[in-house]
Coordinates of C-alpha atoms in Angstrom, one line a residue:
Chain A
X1 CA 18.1 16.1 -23.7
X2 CA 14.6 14.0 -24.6
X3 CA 11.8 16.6 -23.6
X4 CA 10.1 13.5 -21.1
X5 CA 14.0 13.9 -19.0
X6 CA 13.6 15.7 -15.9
X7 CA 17.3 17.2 -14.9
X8 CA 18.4 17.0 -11.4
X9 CA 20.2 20.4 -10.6
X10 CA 21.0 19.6 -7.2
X11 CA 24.2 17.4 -8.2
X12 CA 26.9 19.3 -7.3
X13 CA 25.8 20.8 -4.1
X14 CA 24.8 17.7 -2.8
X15 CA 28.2 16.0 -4.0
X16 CA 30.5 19.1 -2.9
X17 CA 28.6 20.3 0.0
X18 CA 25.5 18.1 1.2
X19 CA 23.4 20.9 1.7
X20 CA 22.5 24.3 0.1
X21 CA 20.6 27.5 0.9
X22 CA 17.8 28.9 -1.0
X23 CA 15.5 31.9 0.1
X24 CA 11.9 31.8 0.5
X25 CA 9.8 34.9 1.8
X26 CA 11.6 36.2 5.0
X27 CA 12.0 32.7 5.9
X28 CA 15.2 31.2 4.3
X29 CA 15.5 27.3 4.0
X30 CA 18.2 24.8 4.3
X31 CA 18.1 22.3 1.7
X32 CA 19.3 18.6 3.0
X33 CA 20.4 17.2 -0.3
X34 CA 21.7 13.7 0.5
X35 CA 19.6 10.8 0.5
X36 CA 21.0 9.7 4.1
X37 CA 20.8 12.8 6.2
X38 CA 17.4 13.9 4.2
X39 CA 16.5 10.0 6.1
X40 CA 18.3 11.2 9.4
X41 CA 16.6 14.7 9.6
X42 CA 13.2 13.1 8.6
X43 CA 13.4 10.7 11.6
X44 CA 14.7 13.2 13.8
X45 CA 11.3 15.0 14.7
X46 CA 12.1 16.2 18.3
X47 CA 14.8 18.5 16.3
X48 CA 13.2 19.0 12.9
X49 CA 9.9 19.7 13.9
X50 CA 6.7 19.7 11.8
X51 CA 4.4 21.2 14.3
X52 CA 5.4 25.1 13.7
X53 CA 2.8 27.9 13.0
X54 CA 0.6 26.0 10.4
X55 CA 2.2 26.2 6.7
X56 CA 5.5 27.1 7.6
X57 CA 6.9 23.6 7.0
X58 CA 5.8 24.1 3.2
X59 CA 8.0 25.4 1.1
X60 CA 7.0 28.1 -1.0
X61 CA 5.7 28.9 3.2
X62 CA 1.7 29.7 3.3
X63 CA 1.8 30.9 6.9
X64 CA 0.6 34.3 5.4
X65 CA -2.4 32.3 3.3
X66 CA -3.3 29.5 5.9
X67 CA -4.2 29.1 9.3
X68 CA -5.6 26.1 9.7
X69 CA -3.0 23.0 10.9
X70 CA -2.7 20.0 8.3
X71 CA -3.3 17.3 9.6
X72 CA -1.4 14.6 10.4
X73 CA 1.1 16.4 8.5
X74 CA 1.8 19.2 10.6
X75 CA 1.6 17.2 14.0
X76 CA 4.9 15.7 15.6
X77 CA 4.8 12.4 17.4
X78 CA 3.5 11.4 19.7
X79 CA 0.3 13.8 18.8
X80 CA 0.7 12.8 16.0
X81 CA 0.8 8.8 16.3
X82 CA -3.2 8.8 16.8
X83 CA -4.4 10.9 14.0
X84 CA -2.1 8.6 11.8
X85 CA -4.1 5.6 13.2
X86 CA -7.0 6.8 12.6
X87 CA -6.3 7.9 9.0
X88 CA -4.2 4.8 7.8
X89 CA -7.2 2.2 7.5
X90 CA -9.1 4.8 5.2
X91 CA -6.4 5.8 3.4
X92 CA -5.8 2.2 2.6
X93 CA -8.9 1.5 0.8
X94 CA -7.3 1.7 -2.4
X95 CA -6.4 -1.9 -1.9
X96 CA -9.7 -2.9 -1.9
X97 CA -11.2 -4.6 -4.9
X98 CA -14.3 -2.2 -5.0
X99 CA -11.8 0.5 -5.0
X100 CA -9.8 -0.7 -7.6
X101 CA -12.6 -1.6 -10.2
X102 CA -13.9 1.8 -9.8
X103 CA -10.5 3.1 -10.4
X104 CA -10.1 1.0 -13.3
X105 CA -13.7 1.9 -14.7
X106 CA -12.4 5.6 -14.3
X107 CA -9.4 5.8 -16.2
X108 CA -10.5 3.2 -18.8
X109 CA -13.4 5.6 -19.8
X110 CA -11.0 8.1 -19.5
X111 CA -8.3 6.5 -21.6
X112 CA -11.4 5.5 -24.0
X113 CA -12.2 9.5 -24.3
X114 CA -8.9 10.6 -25.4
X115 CA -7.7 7.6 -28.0
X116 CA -9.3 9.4 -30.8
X117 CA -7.0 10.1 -33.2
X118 CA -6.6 14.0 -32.2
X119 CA -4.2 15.7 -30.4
X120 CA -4.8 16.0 -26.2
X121 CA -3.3 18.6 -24.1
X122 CA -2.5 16.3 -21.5
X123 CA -2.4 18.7 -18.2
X124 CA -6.3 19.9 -18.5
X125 CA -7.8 17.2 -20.3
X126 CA -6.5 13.7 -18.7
X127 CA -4.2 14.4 -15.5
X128 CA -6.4 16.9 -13.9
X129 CA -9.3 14.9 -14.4
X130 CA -8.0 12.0 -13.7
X131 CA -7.1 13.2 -10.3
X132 CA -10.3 14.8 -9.8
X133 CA -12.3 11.9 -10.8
X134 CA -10.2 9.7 -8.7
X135 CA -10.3 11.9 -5.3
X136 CA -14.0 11.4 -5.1
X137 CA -13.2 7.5 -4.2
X138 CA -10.4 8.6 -1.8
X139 CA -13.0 10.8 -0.1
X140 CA -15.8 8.6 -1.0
X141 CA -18.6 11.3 -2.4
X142 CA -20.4 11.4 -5.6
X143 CA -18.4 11.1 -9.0
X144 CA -20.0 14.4 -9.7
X145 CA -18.1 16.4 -7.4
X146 CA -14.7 16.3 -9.9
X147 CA -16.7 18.2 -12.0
X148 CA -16.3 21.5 -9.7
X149 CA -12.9 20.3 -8.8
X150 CA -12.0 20.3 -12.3
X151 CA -13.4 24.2 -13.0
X152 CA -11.0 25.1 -10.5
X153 CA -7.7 24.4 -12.8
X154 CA -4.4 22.8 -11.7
X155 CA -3.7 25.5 -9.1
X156 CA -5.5 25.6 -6.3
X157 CA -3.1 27.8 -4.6
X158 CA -1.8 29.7 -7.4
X159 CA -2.3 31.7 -10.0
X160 CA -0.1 32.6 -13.0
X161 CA 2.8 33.9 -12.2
X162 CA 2.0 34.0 -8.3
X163 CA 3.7 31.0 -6.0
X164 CA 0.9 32.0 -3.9
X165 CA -2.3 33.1 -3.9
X166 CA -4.6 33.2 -0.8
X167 CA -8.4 34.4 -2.6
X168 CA -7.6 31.0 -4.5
X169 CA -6.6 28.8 -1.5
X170 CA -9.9 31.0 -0.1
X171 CA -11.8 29.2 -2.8
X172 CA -10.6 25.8 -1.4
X173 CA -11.1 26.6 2.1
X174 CA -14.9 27.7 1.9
X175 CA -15.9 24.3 -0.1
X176 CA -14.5 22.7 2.3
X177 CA -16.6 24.4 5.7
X178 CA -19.5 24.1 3.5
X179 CA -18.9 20.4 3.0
X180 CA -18.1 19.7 6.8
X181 CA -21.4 21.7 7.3
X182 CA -23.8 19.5 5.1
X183 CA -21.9 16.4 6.8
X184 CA -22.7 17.3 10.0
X185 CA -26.9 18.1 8.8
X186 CA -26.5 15.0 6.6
X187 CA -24.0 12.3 8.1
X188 CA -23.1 9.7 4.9
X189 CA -20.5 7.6 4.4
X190 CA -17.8 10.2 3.1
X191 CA -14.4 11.0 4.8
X192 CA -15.8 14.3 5.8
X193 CA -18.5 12.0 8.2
X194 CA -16.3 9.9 9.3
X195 CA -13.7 11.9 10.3
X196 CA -16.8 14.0 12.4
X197 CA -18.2 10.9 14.2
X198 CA -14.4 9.9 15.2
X199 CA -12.1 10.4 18.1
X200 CA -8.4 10.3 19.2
X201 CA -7.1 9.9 22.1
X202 CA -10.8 9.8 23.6
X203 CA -11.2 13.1 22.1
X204 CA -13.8 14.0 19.6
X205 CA -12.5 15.7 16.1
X206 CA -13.4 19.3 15.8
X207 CA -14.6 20.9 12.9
X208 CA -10.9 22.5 12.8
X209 CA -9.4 18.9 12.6
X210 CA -11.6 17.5 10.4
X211 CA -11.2 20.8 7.9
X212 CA -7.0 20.0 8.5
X213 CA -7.0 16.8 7.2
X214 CA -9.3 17.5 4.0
X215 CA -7.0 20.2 3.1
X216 CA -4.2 18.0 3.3
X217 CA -5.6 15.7 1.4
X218 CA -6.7 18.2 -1.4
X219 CA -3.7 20.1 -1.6
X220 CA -1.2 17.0 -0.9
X221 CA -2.6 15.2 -3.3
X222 CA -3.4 17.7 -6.5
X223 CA -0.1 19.1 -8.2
X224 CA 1.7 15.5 -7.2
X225 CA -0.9 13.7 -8.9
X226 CA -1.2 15.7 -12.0
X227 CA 2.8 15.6 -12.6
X228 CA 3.4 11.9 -12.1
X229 CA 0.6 11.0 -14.4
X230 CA 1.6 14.0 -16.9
X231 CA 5.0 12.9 -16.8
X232 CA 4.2 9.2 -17.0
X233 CA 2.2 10.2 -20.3
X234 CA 5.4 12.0 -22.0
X235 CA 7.9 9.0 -20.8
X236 CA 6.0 6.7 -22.4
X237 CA 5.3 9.1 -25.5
X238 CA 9.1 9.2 -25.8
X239 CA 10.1 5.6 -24.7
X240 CA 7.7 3.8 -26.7
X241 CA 10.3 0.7 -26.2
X242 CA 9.2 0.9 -22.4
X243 CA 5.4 1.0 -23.0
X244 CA 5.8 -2.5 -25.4
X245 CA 8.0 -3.5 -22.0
X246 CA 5.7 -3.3 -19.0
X247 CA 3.2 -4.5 -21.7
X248 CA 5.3 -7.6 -22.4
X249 CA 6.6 -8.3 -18.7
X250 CA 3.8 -7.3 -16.5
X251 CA 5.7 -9.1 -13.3
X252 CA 8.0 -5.5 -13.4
X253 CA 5.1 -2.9 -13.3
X254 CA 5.5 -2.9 -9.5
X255 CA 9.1 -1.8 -10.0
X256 CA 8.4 0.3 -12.6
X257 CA 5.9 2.4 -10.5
X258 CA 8.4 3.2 -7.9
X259 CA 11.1 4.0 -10.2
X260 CA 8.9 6.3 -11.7
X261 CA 7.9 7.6 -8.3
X262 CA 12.0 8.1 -7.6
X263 CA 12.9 9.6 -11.2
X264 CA 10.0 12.0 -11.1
X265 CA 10.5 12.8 -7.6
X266 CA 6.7 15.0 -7.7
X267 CA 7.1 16.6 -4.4
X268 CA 10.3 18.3 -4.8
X269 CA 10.8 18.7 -1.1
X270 CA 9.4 19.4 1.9
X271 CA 10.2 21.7 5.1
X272 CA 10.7 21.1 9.1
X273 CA 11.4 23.9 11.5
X274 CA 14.9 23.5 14.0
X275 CA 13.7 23.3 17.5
X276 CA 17.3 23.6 18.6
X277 CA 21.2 24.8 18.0
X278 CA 22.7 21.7 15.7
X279 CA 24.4 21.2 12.3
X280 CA 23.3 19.9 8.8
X281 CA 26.6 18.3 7.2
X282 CA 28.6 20.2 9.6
X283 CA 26.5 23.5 8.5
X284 CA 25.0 25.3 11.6
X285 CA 21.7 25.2 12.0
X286 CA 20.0 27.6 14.4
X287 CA 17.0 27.0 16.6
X288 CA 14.0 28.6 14.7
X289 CA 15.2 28.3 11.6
X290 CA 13.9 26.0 8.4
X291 CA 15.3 22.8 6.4
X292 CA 14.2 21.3 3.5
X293 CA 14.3 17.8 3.1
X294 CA 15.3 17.0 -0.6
X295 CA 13.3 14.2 -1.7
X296 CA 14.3 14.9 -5.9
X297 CA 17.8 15.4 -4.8
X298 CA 18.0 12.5 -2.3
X299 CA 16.5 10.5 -5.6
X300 CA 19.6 11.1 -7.5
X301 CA 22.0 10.6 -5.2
X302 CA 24.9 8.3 -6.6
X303 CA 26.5 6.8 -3.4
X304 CA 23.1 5.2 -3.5
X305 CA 21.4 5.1 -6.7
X306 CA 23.5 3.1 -9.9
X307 CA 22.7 5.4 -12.9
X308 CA 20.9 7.7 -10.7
X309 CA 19.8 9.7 -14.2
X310 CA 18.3 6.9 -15.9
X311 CA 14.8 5.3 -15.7
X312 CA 15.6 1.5 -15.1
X313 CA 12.4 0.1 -15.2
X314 CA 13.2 -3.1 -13.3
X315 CA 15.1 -1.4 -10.7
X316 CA 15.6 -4.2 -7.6
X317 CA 16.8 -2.2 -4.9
X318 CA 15.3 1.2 -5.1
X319 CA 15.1 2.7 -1.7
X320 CA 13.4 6.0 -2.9
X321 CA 11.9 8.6 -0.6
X322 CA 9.6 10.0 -3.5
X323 CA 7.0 9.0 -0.6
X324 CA 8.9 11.2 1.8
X325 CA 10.3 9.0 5.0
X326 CA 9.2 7.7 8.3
X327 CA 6.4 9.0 10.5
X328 CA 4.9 11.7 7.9
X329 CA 5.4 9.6 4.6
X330 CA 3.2 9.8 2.1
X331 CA -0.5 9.0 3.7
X332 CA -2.2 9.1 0.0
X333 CA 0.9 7.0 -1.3
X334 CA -1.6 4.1 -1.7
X335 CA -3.9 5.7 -4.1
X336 CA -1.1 7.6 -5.8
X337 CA 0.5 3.6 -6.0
X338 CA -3.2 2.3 -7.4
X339 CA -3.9 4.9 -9.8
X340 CA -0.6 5.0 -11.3
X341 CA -0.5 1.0 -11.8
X342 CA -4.3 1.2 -13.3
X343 CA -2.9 3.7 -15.7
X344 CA 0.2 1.9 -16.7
X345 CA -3.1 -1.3 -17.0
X346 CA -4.7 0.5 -19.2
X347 CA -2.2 1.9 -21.4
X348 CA -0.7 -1.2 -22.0
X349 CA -3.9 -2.7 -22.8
X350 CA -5.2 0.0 -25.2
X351 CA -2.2 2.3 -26.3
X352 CA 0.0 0.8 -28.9
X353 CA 2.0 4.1 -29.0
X354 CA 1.8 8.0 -27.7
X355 CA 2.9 11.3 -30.1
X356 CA 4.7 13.7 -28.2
X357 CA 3.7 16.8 -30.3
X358 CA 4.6 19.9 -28.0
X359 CA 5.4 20.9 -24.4
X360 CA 6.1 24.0 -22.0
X361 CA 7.9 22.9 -19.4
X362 CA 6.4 23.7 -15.8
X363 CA 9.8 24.7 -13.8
X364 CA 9.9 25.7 -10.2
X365 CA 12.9 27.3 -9.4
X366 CA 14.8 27.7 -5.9
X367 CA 17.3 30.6 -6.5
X368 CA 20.2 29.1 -8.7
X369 CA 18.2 25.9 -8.8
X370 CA 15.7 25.1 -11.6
X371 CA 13.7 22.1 -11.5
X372 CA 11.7 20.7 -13.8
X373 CA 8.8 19.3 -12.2
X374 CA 6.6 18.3 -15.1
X375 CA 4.6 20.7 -17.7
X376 CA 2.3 23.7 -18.1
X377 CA 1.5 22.1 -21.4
X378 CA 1.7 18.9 -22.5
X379 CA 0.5 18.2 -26.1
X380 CA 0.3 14.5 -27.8
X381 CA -2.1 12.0 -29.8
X382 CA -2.5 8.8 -28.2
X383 CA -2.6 5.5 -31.3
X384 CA -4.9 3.1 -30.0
X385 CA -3.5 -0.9 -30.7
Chain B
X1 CA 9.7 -26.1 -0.1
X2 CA 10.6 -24.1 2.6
X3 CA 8.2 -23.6 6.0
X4 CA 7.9 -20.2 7.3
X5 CA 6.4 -19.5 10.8
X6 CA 5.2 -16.3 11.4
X7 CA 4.9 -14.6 14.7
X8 CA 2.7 -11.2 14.9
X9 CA 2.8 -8.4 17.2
X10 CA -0.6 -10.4 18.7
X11 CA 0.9 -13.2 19.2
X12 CA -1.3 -15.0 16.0
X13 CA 1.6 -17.9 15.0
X14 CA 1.2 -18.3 10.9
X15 CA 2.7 -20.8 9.3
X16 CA 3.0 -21.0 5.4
X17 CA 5.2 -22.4 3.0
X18 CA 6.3 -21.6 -1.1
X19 CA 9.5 -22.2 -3.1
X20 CA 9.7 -19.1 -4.4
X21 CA 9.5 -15.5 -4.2
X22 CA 9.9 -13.5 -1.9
X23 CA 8.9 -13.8 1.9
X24 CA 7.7 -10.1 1.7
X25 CA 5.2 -11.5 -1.2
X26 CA 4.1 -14.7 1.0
X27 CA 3.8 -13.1 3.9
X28 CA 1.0 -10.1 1.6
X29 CA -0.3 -12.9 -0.2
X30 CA -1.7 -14.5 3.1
X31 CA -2.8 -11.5 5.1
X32 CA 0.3 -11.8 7.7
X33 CA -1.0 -9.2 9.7
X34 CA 2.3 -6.1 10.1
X35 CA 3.4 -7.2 6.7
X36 CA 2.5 -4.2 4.2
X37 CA 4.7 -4.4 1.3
X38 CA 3.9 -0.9 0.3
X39 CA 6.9 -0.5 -2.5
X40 CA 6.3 -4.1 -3.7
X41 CA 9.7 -5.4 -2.4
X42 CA 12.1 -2.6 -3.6
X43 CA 13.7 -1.6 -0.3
X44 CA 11.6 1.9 0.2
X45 CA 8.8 1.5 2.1
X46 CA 10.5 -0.7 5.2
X47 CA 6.8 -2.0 6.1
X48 CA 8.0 -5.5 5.7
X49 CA 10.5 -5.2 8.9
X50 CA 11.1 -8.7 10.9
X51 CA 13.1 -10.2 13.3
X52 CA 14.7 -13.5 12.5
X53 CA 14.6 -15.9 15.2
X54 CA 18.5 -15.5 16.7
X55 CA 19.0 -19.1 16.2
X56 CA 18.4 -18.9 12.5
X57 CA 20.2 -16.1 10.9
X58 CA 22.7 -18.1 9.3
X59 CA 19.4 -18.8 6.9
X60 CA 18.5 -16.0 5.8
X61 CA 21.9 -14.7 5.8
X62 CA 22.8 -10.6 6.3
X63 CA 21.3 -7.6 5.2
X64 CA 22.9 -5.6 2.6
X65 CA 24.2 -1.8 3.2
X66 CA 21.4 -0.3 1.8
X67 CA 18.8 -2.7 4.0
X68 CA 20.7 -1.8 6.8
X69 CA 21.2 2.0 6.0
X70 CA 16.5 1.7 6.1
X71 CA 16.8 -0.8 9.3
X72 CA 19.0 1.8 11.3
X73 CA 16.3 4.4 11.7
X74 CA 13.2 1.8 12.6
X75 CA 12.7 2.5 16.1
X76 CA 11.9 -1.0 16.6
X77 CA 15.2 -2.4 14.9
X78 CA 17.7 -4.9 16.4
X79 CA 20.8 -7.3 15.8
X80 CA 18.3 -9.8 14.4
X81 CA 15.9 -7.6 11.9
X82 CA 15.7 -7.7 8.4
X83 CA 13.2 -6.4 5.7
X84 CA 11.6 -9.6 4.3
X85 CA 11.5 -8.4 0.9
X86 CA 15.1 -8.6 0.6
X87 CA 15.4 -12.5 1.7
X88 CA 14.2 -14.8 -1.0
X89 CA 13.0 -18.0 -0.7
X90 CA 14.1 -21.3 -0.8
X91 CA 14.7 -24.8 0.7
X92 CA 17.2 -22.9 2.6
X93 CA 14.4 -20.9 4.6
X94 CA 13.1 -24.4 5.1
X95 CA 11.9 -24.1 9.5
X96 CA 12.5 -20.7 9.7
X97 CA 10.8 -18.5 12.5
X98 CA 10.7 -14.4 11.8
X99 CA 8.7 -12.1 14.5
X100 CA 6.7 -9.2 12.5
X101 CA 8.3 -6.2 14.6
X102 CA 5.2 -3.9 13.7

């Protein structure tokens, strides 16, 4: 196995069974494993519900570190159908020509930084600032605030060792009342003031709100970030033959992006709550209980996927829910899109090859399940062309 | 060269025309407003959802299992809808009529 391969351990549950049961807390979880019933659950919201007691949908659960509601994520429709409208134009920005030549600015000065000849741990010294850098155009403040972002490591909700830790998430919390705070004494043009002078449904947003969908789009878009980048970085290190590709054929980049997006699968999978008695591949499932919807399993499955295991770069049908499915996809999926074709820009422009020189695997593991998701460390020397 | 009419949800009727590509890619090139594209034409994202005029869908021929497997869970699907980025074009498309459904 190439250290850049990310295994998919869900294969024979999903093939034998369709579903499999993993504890979490005192709140076990029901893992959908099969890319069309992970589809049918996600569309069914009325009986998979997002809209428990805030965090319980997330799975390692942070009902006991969180009680403020994500949001849109943790809102069912029809609730749920304005904050998304409000939201979508924003979160589309990254389409914008402004948008992207900061973006590019950003990563070729980062890129620039790090072709030096010595080696780079990837984690802490690209991907983290990288995603830092680049959150500060999502939200629109100044470039400087990725600098505290940055001090605050890869976890914001964890520390070694711990899946959770609330004085961390704590840490997280407090910035952001104290930024909601100096946007409401000095209104700019930042999410945070926009999100204050806007309404739904002919309803003001609270503070509350406003805090739910900065956290969501701190914490949704942090450890995803940082492991499709990483994990971009060691493909390529390992697959030099691929880099030379997308450089060669830039028409297949698009497709390239989203097979990435399906192979790495960054958010492993995500939780909903059963509002009532019904089954999961003929599996009971009882009212009150929790599902996970399998987006790295779904990724792999065969029925759908030819060659599920392999990275086809020009992949033509690739209906992937890397982005998650339906009402709650991905709402940061367009900057995730942007900053990962920038990246793939500038490589192809600057890097000629990448030295994969060590790696620690980061692995998160669901009882008999271990998945890698990308790496604690990630060491290599980037060769300039 | 084919000519494409399209209808949006506001009623806005936009007719363009290529020889190639795919209508998905047209219809993002020229701002057709309920056209996204998100995925870039792989099948993932279904924000490229029409509905071929009922008269014409021996043009554009059916969708495939997989396009049908994303169409079935759109609550605004029918007999008639297809995701654009899955019907190339040509002179075949030629007079074609497709209704944005978002």
């Amino acid at each position: 196995m190439n250290k850049s391969d990310l295994n998919d351990p869900f294969e024979q549950a999903r093939v034998e069974q369709g579903f499999a049961q993993v504890s979490d807390q005192d709140d076990p979880v029901t893992m959908v494993l099969r890319l069309k019933d992970v589809r049918k659950c996600a569309h069914n919201t009325k009986t998979f519900s997002s809209e428990d007691v805030p965090g319980r949908i997330v799975v390692p659960s942070e009902v006991n570190i969180r009680t403020t509601r994500q949001i849109p994520f943790e809102v069912d429709p029809p609730m749920h159908k304005g904050y998304r409208a409000l939201l979508d134009p924003w979160f589309k920005r990254p389409l914008e020509d402004e948008y992207k030549a900061k973006l590019n600015a950003q990563i070729d000065e980062l890129v620039d930084a790090v072709i030096n000849g010595e080696p780079v741990e990837v984690i802490e010294q690209f991907s983290l600032v990288l995603q830092s850098r680049a959150l500060t155009l999502l939200l629109n403040t100044p470039f400087e605030d990725s600098d505290l972002w940055i001090s605050w490591g890869t976890h914001v909700f964890r520390s070694e060792g711990e899946a959770l830790d609330g004085d961390k998430a704590q840490i997280l919390y407090d910035y952001i009342d104290a930024e909601i705070e100096r946007a409401i004494a000095n209104p700019s043009d930042d999410l945070y003031s926009v999100l204050l002078a806007a309404e739904v449904d002919g309803k003001k947003l609270t503070k509350e709100e406003v805090k739910g969908v900065i956290v969501l789009t701190f914490s949704g878009g942090r450890d995803t970030v940082i492991n499709a980048v990483s994990n971009t970085i060691a493909y390529f290190a390992e697959h030099p033959e691929s880099l030379q590709r997308l450089r060669d054929e830039p028409e297949i980049r698009g497709r390239a992006i989203e097979e990435f997006i399906r192979y790495f699968s960054p958010l492993t999978h995500m939780g909903r709550v059963v509002t009532e008695d019904t089954q999961v591949c003929e599996h009971a499932a009882k009212a009150d209980t929790r599902i996970s919807l399998c987006w790295a399993s779904a990724n792999r499955d065969a029925s759908v996927f030819e060659t599920p295991n392999e990275v086809v770069l020009d992949r033509k049908m690739n209906p992937h829910v890397g982005f998650g499915f339906g009402h709650h996809n991905c709402l940061g999926a367009t900057h995730a899109r942007q900053i990962l074709s920038t990246l793939i820009n500038v490589l192809c422009d600057k890097v000629q090859t990448i030295d994969l020189l060590d790696t620690e695997d980061n692995i998160e593991e669901w009882d008999e399940f271990k998945r890698k998701v990308g790496y604690h460390r990630l060491n290599v020397r980037f060769n300039p062309k | 060269m084919a000519k494409i009419t399209f209808i949006t949800q506001d009623d806005e009727n936009i007719v363009l025309e290529a020889d190639s590509g795919s209508v998905m890619a047209l219809a993002v090139e020229n701002g057709v407003s309920g056209i996204d594209g998100d995925c870039g034409g792989v099948c993932s994202c279904a924000t490229c959802h029409v509905h071929v005029n009922p008269d014409q869908v021996s043009q554009t021929g059916e969708a495939s299992e997989i396009e049908k497997d994303m169409l079935e869970l759109d609550d605004n699907a029918n007999e008639y809808s297809r995701l654009c980025c899955q019907i190339e074009i040509s002179e075949k498309l030629d007079g074609l009529i497709l209704t944005v459904a978002n």
